[in-house]
Amino acid sequence: PCGSVAYKLSLVAAGRASATWTLVPKSEWDIAAGVALLLAAGAEVRLPDGARPRFNQPVPRVTGLVASSRELYPAIERLLGLPERVD
């Protein structure tokens, strides 16, 4: 097993994993490429509060990240007890 969040995000983007999440803070540079791959693949990627990740923030950290296919994402939200998405 590999602990890299970037690797796990790339597996979801490539369709080799159904979902991945981390509920601990991550630096923007640890997730940026994976988020780009996920978005290009049409996957859903959100912060634990339901917001979409934004980059180049004054504090370059996110509170966590949840990623899956668009179809599976509502079930992952429920499983993790996350708030409904905010767009």
XYZ file of C-alpha atoms in Angstrom:
87
model
C 0.000 0.000 0.000
C 1.063 3.551 -0.723
C 0.183 6.376 1.676
C 0.466 9.159 -0.907
C -2.738 11.184 -1.244
C -1.696 12.146 -4.791
C -1.410 8.468 -5.731
C -4.815 7.676 -4.226
C -6.447 10.585 -6.081
C -4.882 9.391 -9.339
C -6.323 5.899 -8.809
C -9.832 7.346 -8.527
C -9.273 9.542 -11.588
C -8.112 6.510 -13.585
C -11.087 4.415 -12.459
C -8.875 1.965 -10.551
C -10.420 2.920 -7.185
C -14.010 3.882 -6.397
C -13.277 6.615 -3.877
C -10.727 8.054 -1.514
C -10.839 10.574 1.270
C -8.742 12.154 3.934
C -10.240 14.094 6.806
C -6.933 15.536 7.971
C -5.369 18.746 6.634
C -3.301 18.579 3.448
C -1.164 21.141 1.683
C -2.427 22.432 -1.653
C 0.676 21.149 -3.422
C -0.063 17.610 -2.216
C -3.468 17.516 -3.890
C -3.373 19.960 -6.824
C -2.337 17.500 -9.549
C -4.718 14.824 -8.274
C -7.621 17.278 -8.214
C -6.810 18.296 -11.812
C -6.849 14.629 -12.876
C -10.144 14.029 -11.070
C -11.828 17.035 -12.659
C -10.569 16.038 -16.115
C -12.011 12.556 -15.543
C -15.410 13.986 -14.546
C -15.137 12.849 -10.932
C -16.497 14.657 -7.887
C -13.994 16.201 -5.508
C -14.924 18.251 -2.454
C -13.643 19.427 0.886
C -15.223 17.843 3.979
C -17.537 20.878 4.332
C -18.922 20.251 0.827
C -17.097 23.129 -0.876
C -14.985 22.682 -3.983
C -11.238 22.963 -3.429
C -9.730 26.346 -4.286
C -6.043 26.879 -4.797
C -3.540 29.694 -4.243
C -5.168 30.642 -0.964
C -3.372 32.797 1.655
C -3.087 29.654 3.797
C -2.264 26.851 1.338
C -3.958 24.049 3.295
C -7.258 22.257 2.921
C -9.109 20.590 5.787
C -9.282 17.288 3.932
C -10.562 15.963 0.627
C -13.229 13.545 -0.592
C -13.175 12.158 -4.138
C -15.223 9.629 -6.084
C -17.278 9.247 -9.219
C -20.215 11.649 -9.449
C -22.630 8.728 -9.118
C -21.026 7.375 -5.961
C -20.390 10.705 -4.235
C -23.783 11.064 -2.452
C -23.303 7.632 -0.854
C -19.784 8.595 0.279
C -21.171 11.817 1.814
C -23.706 9.797 3.786
C -21.136 7.175 4.808
C -18.797 9.837 6.181
C -21.598 11.937 7.711
C -20.612 14.991 5.680
C -22.857 18.026 5.169
C -24.646 18.349 1.848
C -22.668 19.912 -0.971
C -22.328 23.670 -1.257
C -21.827 25.093 -4.740
